[in-house]
Amino acid sequence: MLRLWLTLAAAAFAAETLFAAEVEVKPAASPSKSAASPSNKPAASPSARPSGAPSATPAAVQLPKYRPAVLPLGPNSVINRIDEAGLIRDGQKDGSLYFRCSVSKTGEIMDTWTYRQSPDSTLLERELVRCLDQAVFIPAVYDHEPVNAFFFGTVTFKVVDGKPRLRIFANQEEAELKKESDFIGPQPFVGRGSKFEGLHYPNDTVTSELTGMVEMAMKIDATGKLLDLKVVSEYPPLVGFGRAAAEDFRVATFIPAFREGKPVECNITLPVYYEP
């Protein structure tokens, strides 16, 4: 299964030079399936697209001040391509996992990494990565121009009365996920005034091949400015992962969080993973 390490280095991107937090759409009805069939996904509401997301408007219209990277709606969207019936058939039970993508300014996915899988979520993880591998995002926008950004998402899968219930959220905040909020988490990006260059493994202090995890508490205002950053935890401790994460993100500017289609200030806890 494809599990590539996320590297959002500015040089690599230069070379290439949901929406209620959940994205869910109804596939087109076929003659053999009524649009009212319980197996159809409900149509996304108008609020399911952040303010400024693309629509049928002339190309000359200026891009918005801010727009997060988001998965598009439509029959070819990731949520509609995941084989829910196949997951149930193969034995997938209730499960969830986090994922992170580096999304180029043209919407292509550079890398994908999954983590924090619930027990027995291997089938869900494999199916998600399969669909993301061919997905194209609506790219992030900062100061009216497309930028290369990190997208942080969560997938949940439940079997309710024998039928699948799949959700994709554009955040990883436990409280927001429980409420299924119309919330898109802030996204660090490269360029346009951000000094963020991606994740840098602390080779100067880590001499063996270790995988590290750091949780950082951040306060980010409605313009994407980082107001506060604290390392909440790091594992393994005292080998340099916390320092590396703080150095990587303290210079970052973010696409601000969006709630109900509008940029807002927020407090988040961001998990960051490092591999050799």
CSV table of C-alpha atoms in Angstrom, one decimal:
chain,number,residue,atom,x,y,z
A,1,MET,CA,0.0,0.0,0.0
A,2,LEU,CA,1.2,3.4,-0.9
A,3,ARG,CA,2.3,5.3,2.2
A,4,LEU,CA,4.7,8.1,1.3
A,5,TRP,CA,6.3,10.5,3.7
A,6,LEU,CA,5.0,14.0,3.4
A,7,THR,CA,7.7,16.5,2.3
A,8,LEU,CA,6.4,19.9,1.4
A,9,ALA,CA,9.8,21.3,0.7
A,10,ALA,CA,9.5,24.6,-1.2
A,11,ALA,CA,12.1,23.6,-3.8
A,12,ALA,CA,10.2,20.5,-4.8
A,13,PHE,CA,7.0,22.5,-5.3
A,14,ALA,CA,8.8,25.3,-7.2
A,15,ALA,CA,9.9,22.7,-9.7
A,16,GLU,CA,6.2,21.9,-10.4
A,17,THR,CA,5.8,25.6,-11.0
A,18,LEU,CA,-15.1,19.2,3.1
A,19,PHE,CA,-17.0,21.3,3.1
A,20,ALA,CA,-19.2,21.4,5.9
A,21,ALA,CA,-16.2,19.9,7.4
A,22,GLU,CA,-17.6,16.8,6.0
A,23,VAL,CA,-17.9,16.2,2.2
A,24,GLU,CA,-20.8,14.1,1.2
A,25,VAL,CA,-22.7,14.1,-2.1
A,26,LYS,CA,-25.5,12.1,-3.7
A,27,PRO,CA,-24.5,10.1,-6.8
A,28,ALA,CA,-26.7,10.4,-9.9
A,29,ALA,CA,-29.7,8.1,-9.7
A,30,SER,CA,-29.8,5.2,-12.2
A,31,PRO,CA,-32.9,3.5,-13.6
A,32,SER,CA,-32.4,0.6,-11.2
A,33,LYS,CA,-32.0,2.8,-8.1
A,34,SER,CA,-34.4,5.4,-6.8
A,35,ALA,CA,-32.9,8.7,-5.6
A,36,ALA,CA,-34.7,8.1,-2.4
A,37,SER,CA,-32.9,4.8,-1.8
A,38,PRO,CA,-31.4,4.6,1.7
A,39,SER,CA,-28.0,3.6,0.2
A,40,ASN,CA,-27.7,6.9,-1.6
A,41,LYS,CA,-25.7,9.6,0.1
A,42,PRO,CA,-27.6,12.8,0.9
A,43,ALA,CA,-26.9,15.8,-1.2
A,44,ALA,CA,-24.4,18.3,0.1
A,45,SER,CA,-26.0,21.5,1.4
A,46,PRO,CA,-25.1,24.9,0.0
A,47,SER,CA,-22.9,25.6,3.1
A,48,ALA,CA,-20.8,22.6,2.2
A,49,ARG,CA,-18.4,24.8,0.2
A,50,PRO,CA,-16.2,27.4,1.8
A,51,SER,CA,-16.7,30.9,0.8
A,52,GLY,CA,-14.8,31.5,-2.4
A,53,ALA,CA,-14.7,27.9,-3.6
A,54,PRO,CA,-14.8,27.5,-7.4
A,55,SER,CA,-18.2,27.6,-9.1
A,56,ALA,CA,-19.4,28.2,-12.6
A,57,THR,CA,-18.0,31.7,-12.8
A,58,PRO,CA,-15.8,33.4,-15.5
A,59,ALA,CA,-12.1,32.7,-15.2
A,60,ALA,CA,-11.4,36.4,-15.0
A,61,VAL,CA,-13.0,36.6,-11.5
A,62,GLN,CA,-10.4,37.2,-8.9
A,63,LEU,CA,-9.6,34.4,-6.5
A,64,PRO,CA,-10.7,34.9,-2.8
A,65,LYS,CA,-8.4,36.3,-0.2
A,66,TYR,CA,-8.2,32.8,1.5
A,67,ARG,CA,-9.4,29.4,0.6
A,68,PRO,CA,-8.5,26.1,2.1
A,69,ALA,CA,-7.5,23.1,0.0
A,70,VAL,CA,-10.6,20.9,-0.2
A,71,LEU,CA,-11.8,17.7,-1.8
A,72,PRO,CA,-14.2,18.5,-4.6
A,73,LEU,CA,-17.8,17.5,-4.9
A,74,GLY,CA,-19.2,15.3,-7.7
A,75,PRO,CA,-19.5,11.7,-8.7
A,76,ASN,CA,-15.7,11.3,-9.0
A,77,SER,CA,-15.0,12.7,-5.5
A,78,VAL,CA,-13.1,10.5,-3.1
A,79,ILE,CA,-16.1,9.9,-0.9
A,80,ASN,CA,-18.2,8.6,-3.8
A,81,ARG,CA,-15.3,6.4,-5.2
A,82,ILE,CA,-14.7,4.5,-1.9
A,83,ASP,CA,-16.2,1.1,-2.2
A,84,GLU,CA,-18.4,1.0,0.9
A,85,ALA,CA,-20.2,-2.2,-0.1
A,86,GLY,CA,-16.9,-3.9,-0.7
A,87,LEU,CA,-15.6,-2.8,2.8
A,88,ILE,CA,-18.7,-4.4,4.4
A,89,ARG,CA,-18.3,-7.5,2.3
A,90,ASP,CA,-14.7,-7.8,3.3
A,91,GLY,CA,-15.4,-7.4,7.0
A,92,GLN,CA,-14.6,-3.8,7.8
A,93,LYS,CA,-16.3,-2.8,11.0
A,94,ASP,CA,-16.6,0.6,12.6
A,95,GLY,CA,-13.3,2.4,12.1
A,96,SER,CA,-11.5,5.7,11.7
A,97,LEU,CA,-8.2,7.2,10.8
A,98,TYR,CA,-6.4,10.5,10.2
A,99,PHE,CA,-4.6,11.4,7.0
A,100,ARG,CA,-2.5,14.2,5.7
A,101,CYS,CA,-1.8,15.3,2.1
A,102,SER,CA,0.5,17.7,0.6
A,103,VAL,CA,-1.5,19.5,-2.1
A,104,SER,CA,0.2,21.4,-4.9
A,105,LYS,CA,-1.0,24.8,-6.1
A,106,THR,CA,-2.6,23.0,-9.1
A,107,GLY,CA,-4.5,20.6,-6.9
A,108,GLU,CA,-2.4,17.4,-7.4
A,109,ILE,CA,-1.5,15.4,-4.3
A,110,MET,CA,2.3,15.2,-3.8
A,111,ASP,CA,2.2,12.8,-0.9
A,112,THR,CA,-0.2,11.1,1.5
A,113,TRP,CA,0.3,9.7,4.9
A,114,THR,CA,-2.2,7.9,7.2
A,115,TYR,CA,-1.9,7.6,10.9
A,116,ARG,CA,-3.8,7.1,14.2
A,117,GLN,CA,-5.8,4.3,12.8
A,118,SER,CA,-8.4,2.7,15.0
A,119,PRO,CA,-8.1,-1.0,15.6
A,120,ASP,CA,-9.0,-3.2,12.6
A,121,SER,CA,-9.1,-0.3,10.1
A,122,THR,CA,-6.6,-1.7,7.6
A,123,LEU,CA,-9.3,-2.2,4.9
A,124,LEU,CA,-10.6,1.3,5.3
A,125,GLU,CA,-7.0,2.7,5.2
A,126,ARG,CA,-6.2,0.8,2.0
A,127,GLU,CA,-9.3,1.9,0.3
A,128,LEU,CA,-8.8,5.5,1.2
A,129,VAL,CA,-5.3,5.6,-0.1
A,130,ARG,CA,-6.3,3.9,-3.3
A,131,CYS,CA,-8.9,6.6,-4.0
A,132,LEU,CA,-6.7,9.5,-2.8
A,133,ASP,CA,-3.9,8.3,-5.1
A,134,GLN,CA,-6.0,9.4,-8.1
A,135,ALA,CA,-7.7,12.4,-6.5
A,136,VAL,CA,-7.3,16.1,-7.3
A,137,PHE,CA,-8.1,18.7,-4.8
A,138,ILE,CA,-9.4,22.2,-5.1
A,139,PRO,CA,-6.1,24.0,-4.3
A,140,ALA,CA,-5.6,26.4,-1.4
A,141,VAL,CA,-5.5,30.1,-2.0
A,142,TYR,CA,-3.7,32.8,0.1
A,143,ASP,CA,-3.8,36.5,-0.8
A,144,HIS,CA,-5.7,35.7,-4.0
A,145,GLU,CA,-3.1,33.2,-5.4
A,146,PRO,CA,-2.9,29.4,-5.3
A,147,VAL,CA,-0.4,28.0,-2.9
A,148,ASN,CA,1.1,24.6,-1.9
A,149,ALA,CA,-0.5,23.4,1.4
A,150,PHE,CA,-1.0,20.6,3.9
A,151,PHE,CA,-4.5,19.2,4.1
A,152,PHE,CA,-5.4,17.4,7.4
A,153,GLY,CA,-8.4,15.1,7.3
A,154,THR,CA,-10.3,12.4,9.1
A,155,VAL,CA,-12.2,9.5,7.8
A,156,THR,CA,-14.9,7.6,9.8
A,157,PHE,CA,-16.8,4.5,8.8
A,158,LYS,CA,-19.7,2.9,10.6
A,159,VAL,CA,-22.1,0.1,9.9
A,160,VAL,CA,-25.6,1.2,10.9
A,161,ASP,CA,-28.4,-1.3,10.4
A,162,GLY,CA,-26.3,-3.2,8.0
A,163,LYS,CA,-25.6,-0.1,5.8
A,164,PRO,CA,-22.4,1.8,5.5
A,165,ARG,CA,-22.0,5.4,6.9
A,166,LEU,CA,-18.9,7.0,5.6
A,167,ARG,CA,-17.7,10.6,6.5
A,168,ILE,CA,-14.7,12.6,5.5
A,169,PHE,CA,-13.8,15.7,7.5
A,170,ALA,CA,-11.3,18.4,6.8
A,171,ASN,CA,-10.1,18.6,10.4
A,172,GLN,CA,-8.7,16.4,13.2
A,173,GLU,CA,-10.2,18.1,16.3
A,174,GLU,CA,-12.0,15.6,18.5
A,175,ALA,CA,-14.6,18.0,19.6
A,176,GLU,CA,-15.4,19.1,16.0
A,177,LEU,CA,-15.5,15.5,14.8
A,178,LYS,CA,-18.0,14.5,17.5
A,179,LYS,CA,-20.3,17.3,16.6
A,180,GLU,CA,-19.7,16.7,12.8
A,181,SER,CA,-19.1,20.5,12.6
A,182,ASP,CA,-19.0,22.6,9.5
A,183,PHE,CA,-15.3,23.3,10.3
A,184,ILE,CA,-12.1,23.1,8.1
A,185,GLY,CA,-8.9,23.2,10.1
A,186,PRO,CA,-6.1,25.7,9.3
A,187,GLN,CA,-3.5,24.6,6.8
A,188,PRO,CA,0.2,25.5,6.7
A,189,PHE,CA,1.4,26.5,3.3
A,190,VAL,CA,4.6,27.3,1.3
A,191,GLY,CA,5.3,30.7,-0.3
A,192,ARG,CA,3.3,34.0,-0.3
A,193,GLY,CA,4.9,35.2,2.9
A,194,SER,CA,5.1,31.9,4.7
A,195,LYS,CA,8.6,30.6,5.6
A,196,PHE,CA,7.3,27.1,6.2
A,197,GLU,CA,9.3,24.6,4.1
A,198,GLY,CA,7.9,21.3,5.3
A,199,LEU,CA,9.0,18.8,8.0
A,200,HIS,CA,12.7,18.4,8.7
A,201,TYR,CA,13.8,15.2,10.4
A,202,PRO,CA,16.2,16.0,13.3
A,203,ASN,CA,19.2,14.2,11.9
A,204,ASP,CA,21.5,16.2,14.1
A,205,THR,CA,20.2,14.6,17.3
A,206,VAL,CA,18.5,11.4,16.2
A,207,THR,CA,21.2,8.9,15.2
A,208,SER,CA,19.1,5.8,14.9
A,209,GLU,CA,16.1,5.2,12.7
A,210,LEU,CA,13.2,6.4,14.9
A,211,THR,CA,9.7,7.4,14.2
A,212,GLY,CA,8.6,10.5,16.2
A,213,MET,CA,5.3,12.0,17.1
A,214,VAL,CA,4.7,15.6,18.4
A,215,GLU,CA,1.5,17.3,19.4
A,216,MET,CA,1.4,21.0,19.2
A,217,ALA,CA,-1.2,23.4,20.6
A,218,MET,CA,-1.6,26.4,18.3
A,219,LYS,CA,-3.7,29.6,18.2
A,220,ILE,CA,-4.2,30.9,14.7
A,221,ASP,CA,-6.1,34.0,13.9
A,222,ALA,CA,-8.7,34.6,11.1
A,223,THR,CA,-5.9,35.8,8.8
A,224,GLY,CA,-3.8,32.7,9.2
A,225,LYS,CA,-1.2,34.3,11.5
A,226,LEU,CA,0.3,32.0,14.2
A,227,LEU,CA,-0.3,33.7,17.6
A,228,ASP,CA,0.9,31.0,19.9
A,229,LEU,CA,2.6,27.6,19.7
A,230,LYS,CA,3.4,25.1,22.5
A,231,VAL,CA,4.7,21.6,22.3
A,232,VAL,CA,2.2,19.5,24.3
A,233,SER,CA,3.9,16.1,24.0
A,234,GLU,CA,6.6,14.3,22.0
A,235,TYR,CA,7.5,10.7,21.7
A,236,PRO,CA,10.1,9.5,22.1
A,237,PRO,CA,11.0,12.3,24.5
A,238,LEU,CA,14.2,14.3,24.6
A,239,VAL,CA,15.6,13.3,21.3
A,240,GLY,CA,14.8,16.3,19.2
A,241,PHE,CA,11.4,15.8,17.7
A,242,GLY,CA,9.7,18.5,19.7
A,243,ARG,CA,12.4,21.0,18.9
A,244,ALA,CA,12.2,20.1,15.2
A,245,ALA,CA,8.4,20.5,15.1
A,246,ALA,CA,8.6,23.9,16.8
A,247,GLU,CA,11.2,25.1,14.4
A,248,ASP,CA,9.3,23.9,11.4
A,249,PHE,CA,6.0,25.5,12.3
A,250,ARG,CA,6.9,28.7,14.2
A,251,VAL,CA,7.8,30.3,10.9
A,252,ALA,CA,4.6,29.1,9.1
A,253,THR,CA,1.7,31.1,7.9
A,254,PHE,CA,-1.6,29.3,7.6
A,255,ILE,CA,-4.7,29.3,5.4
A,256,PRO,CA,-7.1,30.2,8.3
A,257,ALA,CA,-9.7,27.8,9.7
A,258,PHE,CA,-13.1,28.1,8.1
A,259,ARG,CA,-16.4,27.7,10.0
A,260,GLU,CA,-19.6,27.7,8.0
A,261,GLY,CA,-17.8,29.0,5.0
A,262,LYS,CA,-16.0,32.0,6.7
A,263,PRO,CA,-12.4,32.3,8.1
A,264,VAL,CA,-12.3,32.3,11.9
A,265,GLU,CA,-9.7,32.3,14.7
A,266,CYS,CA,-9.2,29.0,16.3
A,267,ASN,CA,-7.2,26.9,18.8
A,268,ILE,CA,-6.1,23.5,17.6
A,269,THR,CA,-3.9,20.6,18.6
A,270,LEU,CA,-1.9,19.5,15.6
A,271,PRO,CA,-0.3,16.0,15.5
A,272,VAL,CA,3.0,15.9,13.5
A,273,TYR,CA,4.8,12.7,12.6
A,274,TYR,CA,8.4,12.3,11.6
A,275,GLU,CA,10.0,9.3,9.8
A,276,PRO,CA,13.7,8.8,8.9
